[in-house]
PDB file of N, CA, C and O in Angstrom:
ATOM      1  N   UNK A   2      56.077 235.796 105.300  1.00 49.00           N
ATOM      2  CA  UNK A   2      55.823 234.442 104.837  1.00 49.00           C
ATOM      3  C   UNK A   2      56.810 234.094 103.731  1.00 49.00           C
ATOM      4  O   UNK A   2      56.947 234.778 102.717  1.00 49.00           O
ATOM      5  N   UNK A   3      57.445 233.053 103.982  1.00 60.00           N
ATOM      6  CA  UNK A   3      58.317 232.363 102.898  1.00 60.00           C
ATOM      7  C   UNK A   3      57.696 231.365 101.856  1.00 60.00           C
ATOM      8  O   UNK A   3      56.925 230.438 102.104  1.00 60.00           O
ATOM      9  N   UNK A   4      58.254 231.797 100.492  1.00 79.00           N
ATOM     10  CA  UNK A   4      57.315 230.897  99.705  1.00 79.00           C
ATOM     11  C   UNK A   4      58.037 229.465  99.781  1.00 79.00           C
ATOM     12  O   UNK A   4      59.251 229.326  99.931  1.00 79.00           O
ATOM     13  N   UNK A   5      57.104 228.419  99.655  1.00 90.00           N
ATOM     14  CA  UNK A   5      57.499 227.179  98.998  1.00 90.00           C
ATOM     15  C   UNK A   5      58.098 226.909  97.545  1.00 90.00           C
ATOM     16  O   UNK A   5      57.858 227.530  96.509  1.00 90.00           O
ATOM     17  N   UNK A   6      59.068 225.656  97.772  1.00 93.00           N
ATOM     18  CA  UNK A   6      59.314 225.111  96.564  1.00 93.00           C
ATOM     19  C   UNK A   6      58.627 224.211  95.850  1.00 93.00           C
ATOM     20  O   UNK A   6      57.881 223.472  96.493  1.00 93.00           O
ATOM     21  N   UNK A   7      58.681 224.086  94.751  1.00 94.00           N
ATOM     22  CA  UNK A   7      57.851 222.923  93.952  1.00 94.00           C
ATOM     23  C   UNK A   7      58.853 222.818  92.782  1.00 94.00           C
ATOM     24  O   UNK A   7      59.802 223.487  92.374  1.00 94.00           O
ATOM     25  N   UNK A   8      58.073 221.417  92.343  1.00 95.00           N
ATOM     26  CA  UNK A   8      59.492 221.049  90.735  1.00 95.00           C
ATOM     27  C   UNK A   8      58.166 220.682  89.676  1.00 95.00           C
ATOM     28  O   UNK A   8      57.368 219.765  89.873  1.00 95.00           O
ATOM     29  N   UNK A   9      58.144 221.611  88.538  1.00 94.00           N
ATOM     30  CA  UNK A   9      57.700 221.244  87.484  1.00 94.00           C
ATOM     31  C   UNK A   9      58.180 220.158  87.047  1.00 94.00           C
ATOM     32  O   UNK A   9      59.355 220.239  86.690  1.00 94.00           O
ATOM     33  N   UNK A  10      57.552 218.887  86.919  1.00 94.00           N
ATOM     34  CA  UNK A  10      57.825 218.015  85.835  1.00 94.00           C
ATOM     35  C   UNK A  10      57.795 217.801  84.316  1.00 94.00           C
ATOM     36  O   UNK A  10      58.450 216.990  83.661  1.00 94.00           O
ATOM     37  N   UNK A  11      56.985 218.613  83.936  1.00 92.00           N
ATOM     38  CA  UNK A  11      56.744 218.873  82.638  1.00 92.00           C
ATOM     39  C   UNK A  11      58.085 219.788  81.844  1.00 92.00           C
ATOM     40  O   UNK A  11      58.450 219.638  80.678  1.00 92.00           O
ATOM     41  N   UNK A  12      58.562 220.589  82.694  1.00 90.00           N
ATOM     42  CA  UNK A  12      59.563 221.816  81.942  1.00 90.00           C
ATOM     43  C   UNK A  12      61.330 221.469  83.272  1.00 90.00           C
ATOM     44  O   UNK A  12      62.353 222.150  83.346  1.00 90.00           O
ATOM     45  N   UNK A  13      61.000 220.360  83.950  1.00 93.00           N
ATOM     46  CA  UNK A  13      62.191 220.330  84.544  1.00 93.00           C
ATOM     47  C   UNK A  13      62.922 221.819  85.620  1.00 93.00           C
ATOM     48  O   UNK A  13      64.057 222.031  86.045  1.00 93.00           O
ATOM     49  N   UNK A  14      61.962 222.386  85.701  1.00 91.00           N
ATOM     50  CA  UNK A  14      62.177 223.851  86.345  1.00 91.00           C
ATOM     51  C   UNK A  14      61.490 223.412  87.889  1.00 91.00           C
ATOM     52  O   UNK A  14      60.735 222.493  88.208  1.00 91.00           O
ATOM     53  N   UNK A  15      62.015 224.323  88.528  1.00 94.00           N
ATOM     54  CA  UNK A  15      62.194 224.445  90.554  1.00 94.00           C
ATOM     55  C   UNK A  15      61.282 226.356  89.988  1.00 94.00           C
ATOM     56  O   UNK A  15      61.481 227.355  89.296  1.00 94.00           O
ATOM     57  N   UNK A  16      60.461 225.835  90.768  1.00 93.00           N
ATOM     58  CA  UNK A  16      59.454 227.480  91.126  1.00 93.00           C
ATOM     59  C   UNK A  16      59.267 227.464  92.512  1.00 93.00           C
ATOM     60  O   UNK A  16      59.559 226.581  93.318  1.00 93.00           O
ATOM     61  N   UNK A  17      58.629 228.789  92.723  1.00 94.00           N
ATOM     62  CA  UNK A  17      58.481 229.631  93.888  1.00 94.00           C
ATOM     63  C   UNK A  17      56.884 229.926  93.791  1.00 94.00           C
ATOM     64  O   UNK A  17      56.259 230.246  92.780  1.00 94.00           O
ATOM     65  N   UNK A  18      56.381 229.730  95.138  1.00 93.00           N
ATOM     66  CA  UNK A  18      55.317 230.168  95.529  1.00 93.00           C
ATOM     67  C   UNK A  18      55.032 231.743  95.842  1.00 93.00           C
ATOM     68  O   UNK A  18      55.328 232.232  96.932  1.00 93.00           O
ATOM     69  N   UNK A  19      54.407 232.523  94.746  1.00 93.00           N
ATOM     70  CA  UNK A  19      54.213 234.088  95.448  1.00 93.00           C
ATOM     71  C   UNK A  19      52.640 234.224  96.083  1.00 93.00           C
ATOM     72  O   UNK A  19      52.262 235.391  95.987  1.00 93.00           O
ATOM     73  N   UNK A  20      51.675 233.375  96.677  1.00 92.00           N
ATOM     74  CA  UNK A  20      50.719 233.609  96.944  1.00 92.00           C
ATOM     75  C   UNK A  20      49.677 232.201  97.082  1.00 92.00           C
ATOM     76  O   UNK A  20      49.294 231.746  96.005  1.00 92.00           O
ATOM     77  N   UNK A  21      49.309 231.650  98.070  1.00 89.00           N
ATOM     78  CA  UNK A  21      48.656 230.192  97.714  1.00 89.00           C
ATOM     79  C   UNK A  21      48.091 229.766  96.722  1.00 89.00           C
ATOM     80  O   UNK A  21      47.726 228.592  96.791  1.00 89.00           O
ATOM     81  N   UNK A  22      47.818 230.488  95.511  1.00 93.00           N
ATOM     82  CA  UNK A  22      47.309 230.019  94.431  1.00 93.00           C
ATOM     83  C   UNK A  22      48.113 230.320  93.376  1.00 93.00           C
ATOM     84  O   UNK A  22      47.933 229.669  92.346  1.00 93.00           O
ATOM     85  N   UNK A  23      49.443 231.631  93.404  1.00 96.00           N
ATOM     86  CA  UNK A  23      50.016 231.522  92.329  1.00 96.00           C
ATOM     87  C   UNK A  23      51.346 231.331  92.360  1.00 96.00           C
ATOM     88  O   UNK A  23      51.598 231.416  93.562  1.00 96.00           O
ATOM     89  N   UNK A  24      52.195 231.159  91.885  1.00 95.00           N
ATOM     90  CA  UNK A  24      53.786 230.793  91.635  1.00 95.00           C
ATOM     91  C   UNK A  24      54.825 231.354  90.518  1.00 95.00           C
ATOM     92  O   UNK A  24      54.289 231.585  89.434  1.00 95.00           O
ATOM     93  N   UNK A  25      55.643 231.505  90.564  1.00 94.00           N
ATOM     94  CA  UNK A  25      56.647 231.495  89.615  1.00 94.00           C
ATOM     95  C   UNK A  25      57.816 230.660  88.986  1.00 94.00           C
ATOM     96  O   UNK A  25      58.963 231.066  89.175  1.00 94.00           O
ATOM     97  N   UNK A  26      57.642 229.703  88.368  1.00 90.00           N
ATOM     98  CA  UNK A  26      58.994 229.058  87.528  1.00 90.00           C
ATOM     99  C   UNK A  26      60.551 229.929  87.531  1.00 90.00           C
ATOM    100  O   UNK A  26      60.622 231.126  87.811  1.00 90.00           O
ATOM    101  N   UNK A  27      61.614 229.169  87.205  1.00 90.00           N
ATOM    102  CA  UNK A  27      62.748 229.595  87.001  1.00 90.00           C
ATOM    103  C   UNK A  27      62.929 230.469  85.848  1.00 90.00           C
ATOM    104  O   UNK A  27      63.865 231.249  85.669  1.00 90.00           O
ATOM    105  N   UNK A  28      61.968 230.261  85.116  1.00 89.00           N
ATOM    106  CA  UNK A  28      62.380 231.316  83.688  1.00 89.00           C
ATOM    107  C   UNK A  28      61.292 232.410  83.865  1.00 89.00           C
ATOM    108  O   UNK A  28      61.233 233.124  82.865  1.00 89.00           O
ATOM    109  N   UNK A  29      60.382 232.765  84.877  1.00 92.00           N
ATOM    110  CA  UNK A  29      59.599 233.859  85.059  1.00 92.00           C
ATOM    111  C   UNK A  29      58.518 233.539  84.827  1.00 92.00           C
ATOM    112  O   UNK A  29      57.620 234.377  84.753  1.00 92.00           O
ATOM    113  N   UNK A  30      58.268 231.997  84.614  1.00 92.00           N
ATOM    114  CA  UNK A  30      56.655 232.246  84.208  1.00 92.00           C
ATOM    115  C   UNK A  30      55.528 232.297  85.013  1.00 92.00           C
ATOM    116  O   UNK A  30      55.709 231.536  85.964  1.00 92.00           O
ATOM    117  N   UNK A  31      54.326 232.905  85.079  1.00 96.00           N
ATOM    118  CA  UNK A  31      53.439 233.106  86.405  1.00 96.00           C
ATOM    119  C   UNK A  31      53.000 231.449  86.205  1.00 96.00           C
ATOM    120  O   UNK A  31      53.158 230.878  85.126  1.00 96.00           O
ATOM    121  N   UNK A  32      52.444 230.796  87.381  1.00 96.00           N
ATOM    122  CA  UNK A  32      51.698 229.429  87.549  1.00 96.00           C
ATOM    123  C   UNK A  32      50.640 230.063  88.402  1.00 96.00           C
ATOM    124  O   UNK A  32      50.678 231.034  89.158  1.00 96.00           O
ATOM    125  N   UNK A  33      49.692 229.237  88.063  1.00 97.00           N
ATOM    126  CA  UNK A  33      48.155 229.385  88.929  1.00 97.00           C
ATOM    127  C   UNK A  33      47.761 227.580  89.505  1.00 97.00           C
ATOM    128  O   UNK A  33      47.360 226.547  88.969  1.00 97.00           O
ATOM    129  N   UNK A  34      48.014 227.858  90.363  1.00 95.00           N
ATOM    130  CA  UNK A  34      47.598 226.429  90.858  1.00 95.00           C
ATOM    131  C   UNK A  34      46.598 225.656  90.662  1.00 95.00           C
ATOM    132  O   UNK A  34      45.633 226.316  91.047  1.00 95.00           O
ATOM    133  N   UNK A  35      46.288 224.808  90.354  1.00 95.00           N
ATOM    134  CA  UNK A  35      44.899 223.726  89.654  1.00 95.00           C
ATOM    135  C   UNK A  35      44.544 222.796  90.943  1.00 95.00           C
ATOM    136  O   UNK A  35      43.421 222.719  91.442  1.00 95.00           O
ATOM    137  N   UNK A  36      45.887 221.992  91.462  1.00 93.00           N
ATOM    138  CA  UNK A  36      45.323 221.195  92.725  1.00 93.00           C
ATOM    139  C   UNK A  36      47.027 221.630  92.991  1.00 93.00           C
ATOM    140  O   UNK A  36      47.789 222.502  92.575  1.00 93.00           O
ATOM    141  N   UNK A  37      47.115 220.217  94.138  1.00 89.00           N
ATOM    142  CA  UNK A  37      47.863 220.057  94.669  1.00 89.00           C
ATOM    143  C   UNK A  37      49.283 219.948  94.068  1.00 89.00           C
ATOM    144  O   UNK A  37      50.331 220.498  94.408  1.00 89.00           O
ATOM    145  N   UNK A  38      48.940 218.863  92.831  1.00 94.00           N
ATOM    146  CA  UNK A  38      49.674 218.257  91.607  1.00 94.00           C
ATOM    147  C   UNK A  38      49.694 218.711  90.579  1.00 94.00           C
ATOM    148  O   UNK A  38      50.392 218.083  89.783  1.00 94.00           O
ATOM    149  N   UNK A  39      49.075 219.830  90.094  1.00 96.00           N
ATOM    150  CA  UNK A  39      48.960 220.565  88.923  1.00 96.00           C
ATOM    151  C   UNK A  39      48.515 222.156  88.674  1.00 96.00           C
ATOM    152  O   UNK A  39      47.472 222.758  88.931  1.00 96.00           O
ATOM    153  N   UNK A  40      49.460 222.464  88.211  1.00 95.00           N
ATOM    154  CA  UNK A  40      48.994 224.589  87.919  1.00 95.00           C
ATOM    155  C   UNK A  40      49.246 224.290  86.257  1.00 95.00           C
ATOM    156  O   UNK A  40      49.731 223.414  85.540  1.00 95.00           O
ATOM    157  N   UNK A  41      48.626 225.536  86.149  1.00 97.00           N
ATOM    158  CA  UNK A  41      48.039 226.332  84.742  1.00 97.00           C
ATOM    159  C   UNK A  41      49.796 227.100  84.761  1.00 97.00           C
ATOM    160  O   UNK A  41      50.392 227.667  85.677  1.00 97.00           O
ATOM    161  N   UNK A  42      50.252 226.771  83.196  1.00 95.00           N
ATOM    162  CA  UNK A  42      51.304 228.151  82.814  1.00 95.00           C
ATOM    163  C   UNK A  42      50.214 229.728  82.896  1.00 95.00           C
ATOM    164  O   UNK A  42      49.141 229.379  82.404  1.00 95.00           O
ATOM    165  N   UNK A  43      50.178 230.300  83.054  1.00 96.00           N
ATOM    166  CA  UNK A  43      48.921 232.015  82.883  1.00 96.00           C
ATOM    167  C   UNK A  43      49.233 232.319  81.451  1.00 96.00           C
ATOM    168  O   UNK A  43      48.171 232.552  80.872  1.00 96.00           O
ATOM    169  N   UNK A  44      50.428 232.427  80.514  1.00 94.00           N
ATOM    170  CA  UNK A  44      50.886 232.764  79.017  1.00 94.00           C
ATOM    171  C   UNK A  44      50.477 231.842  78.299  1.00 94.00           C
ATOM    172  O   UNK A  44      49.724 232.152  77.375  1.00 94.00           O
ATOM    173  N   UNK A  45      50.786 230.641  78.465  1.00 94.00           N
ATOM    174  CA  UNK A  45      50.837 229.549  77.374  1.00 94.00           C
ATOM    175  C   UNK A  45      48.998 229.072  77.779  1.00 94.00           C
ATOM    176  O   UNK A  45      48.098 228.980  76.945  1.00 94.00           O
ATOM    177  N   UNK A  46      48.926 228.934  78.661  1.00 96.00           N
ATOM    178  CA  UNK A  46      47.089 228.324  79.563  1.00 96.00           C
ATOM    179  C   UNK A  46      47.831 226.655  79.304  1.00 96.00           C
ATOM    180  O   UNK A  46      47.059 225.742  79.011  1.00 96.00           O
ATOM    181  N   UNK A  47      49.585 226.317  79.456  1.00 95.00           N
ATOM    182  CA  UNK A  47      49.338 224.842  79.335  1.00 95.00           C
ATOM    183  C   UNK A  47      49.142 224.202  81.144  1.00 95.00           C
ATOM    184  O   UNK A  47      49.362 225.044  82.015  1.00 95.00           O
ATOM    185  N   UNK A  48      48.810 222.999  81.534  1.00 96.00           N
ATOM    186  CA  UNK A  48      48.587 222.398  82.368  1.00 96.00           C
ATOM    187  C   UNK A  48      49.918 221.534  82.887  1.00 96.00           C
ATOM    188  O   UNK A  48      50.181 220.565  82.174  1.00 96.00           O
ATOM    189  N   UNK A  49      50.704 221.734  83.921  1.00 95.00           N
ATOM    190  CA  UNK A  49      51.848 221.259  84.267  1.00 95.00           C
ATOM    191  C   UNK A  49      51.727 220.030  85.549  1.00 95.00           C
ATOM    192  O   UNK A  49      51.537 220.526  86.660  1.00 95.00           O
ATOM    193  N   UNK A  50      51.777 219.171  85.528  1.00 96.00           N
ATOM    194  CA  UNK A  50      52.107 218.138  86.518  1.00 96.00           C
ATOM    195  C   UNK A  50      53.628 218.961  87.352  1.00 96.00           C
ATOM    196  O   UNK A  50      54.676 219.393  86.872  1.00 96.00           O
ATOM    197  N   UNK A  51      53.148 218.901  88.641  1.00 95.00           N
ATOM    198  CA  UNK A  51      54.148 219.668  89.527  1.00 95.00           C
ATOM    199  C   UNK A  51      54.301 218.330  91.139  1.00 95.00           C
ATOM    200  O   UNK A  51      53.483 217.452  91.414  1.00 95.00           O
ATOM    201  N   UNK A  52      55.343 218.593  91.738  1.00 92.00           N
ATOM    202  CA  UNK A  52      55.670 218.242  92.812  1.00 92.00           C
ATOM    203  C   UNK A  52      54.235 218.903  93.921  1.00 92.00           C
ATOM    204  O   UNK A  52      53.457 219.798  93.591  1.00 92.00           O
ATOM    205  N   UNK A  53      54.233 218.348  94.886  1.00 87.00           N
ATOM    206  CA  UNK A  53      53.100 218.846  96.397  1.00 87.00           C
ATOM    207  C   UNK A  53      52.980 220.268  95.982  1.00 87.00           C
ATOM    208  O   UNK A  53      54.041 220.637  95.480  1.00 87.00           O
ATOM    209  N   UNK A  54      52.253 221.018  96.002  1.00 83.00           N
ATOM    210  CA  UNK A  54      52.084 222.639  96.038  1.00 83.00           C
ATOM    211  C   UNK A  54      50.272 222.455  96.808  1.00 83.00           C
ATOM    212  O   UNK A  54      49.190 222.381  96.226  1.00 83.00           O
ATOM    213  N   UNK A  55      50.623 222.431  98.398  1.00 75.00           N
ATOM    214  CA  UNK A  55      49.070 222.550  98.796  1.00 75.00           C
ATOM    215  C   UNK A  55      49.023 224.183  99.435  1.00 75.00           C
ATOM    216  O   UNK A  55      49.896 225.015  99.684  1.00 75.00           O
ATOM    217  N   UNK A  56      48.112 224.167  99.506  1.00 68.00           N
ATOM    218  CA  UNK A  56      47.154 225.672 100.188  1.00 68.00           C
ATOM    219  C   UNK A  56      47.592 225.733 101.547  1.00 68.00           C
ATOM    220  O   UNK A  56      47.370 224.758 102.264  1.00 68.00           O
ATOM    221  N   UNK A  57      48.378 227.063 102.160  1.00 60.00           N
ATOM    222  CA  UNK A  57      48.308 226.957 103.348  1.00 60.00           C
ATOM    223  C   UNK A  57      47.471 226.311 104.392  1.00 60.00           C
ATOM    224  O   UNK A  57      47.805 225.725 105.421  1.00 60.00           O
ATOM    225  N   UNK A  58      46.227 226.574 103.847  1.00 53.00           N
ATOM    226  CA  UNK A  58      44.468 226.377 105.074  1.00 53.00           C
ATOM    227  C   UNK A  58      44.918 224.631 104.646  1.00 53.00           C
ATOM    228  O   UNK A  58      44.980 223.791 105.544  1.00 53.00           O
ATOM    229  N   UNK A  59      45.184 224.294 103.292  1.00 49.00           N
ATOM    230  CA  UNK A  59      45.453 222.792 103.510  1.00 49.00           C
ATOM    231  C   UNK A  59      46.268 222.027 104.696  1.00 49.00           C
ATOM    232  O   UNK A  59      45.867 220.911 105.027  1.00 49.00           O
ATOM    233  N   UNK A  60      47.403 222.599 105.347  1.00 50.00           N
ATOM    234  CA  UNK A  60      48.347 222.424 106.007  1.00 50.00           C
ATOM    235  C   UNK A  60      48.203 222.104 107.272  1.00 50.00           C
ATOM    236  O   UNK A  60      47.471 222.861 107.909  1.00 50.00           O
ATOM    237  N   UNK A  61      48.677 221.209 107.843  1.00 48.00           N
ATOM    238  CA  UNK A  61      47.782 221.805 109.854  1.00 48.00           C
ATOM    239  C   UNK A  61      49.315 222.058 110.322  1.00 48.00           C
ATOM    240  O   UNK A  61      50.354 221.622 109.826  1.00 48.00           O
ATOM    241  N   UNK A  62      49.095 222.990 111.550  1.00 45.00           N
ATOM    242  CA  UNK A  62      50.709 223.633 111.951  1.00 45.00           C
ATOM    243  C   UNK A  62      50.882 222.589 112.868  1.00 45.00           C
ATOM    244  O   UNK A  62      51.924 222.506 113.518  1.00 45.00           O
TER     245      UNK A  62
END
């Protein structure tokens, strides 16, 4: 499985999906997904407005 892209708006950073609920930013930071539109930093606990990031089961093939 290939992860998805997403674009933090808040920090201007392009992350990577490692798992449907969590991610990684360009500078290493873990993300935990909140919705679609928003993940948790896991270090800081701040709340990031992000580009689409849905749940596979969200998806229809």
């Amino acid at each position: 499985m290939m992860g998805k892209i997403f674009f933090d708006l808040e920090d201007g950073d392009f992350g990577f999906t490692i798992s449907d609920n969590m991610g990684m930013d360009a500078d290493g930071n873990i993300m935990m997904r909140m919705s679609d539109n928003m993940a948790m930093d896991m270090e800081s606990g701040d709340i990031h407005l992000i580009s689409s990031w849905s749940a596979d089961d969200d998806e229809m093939d």
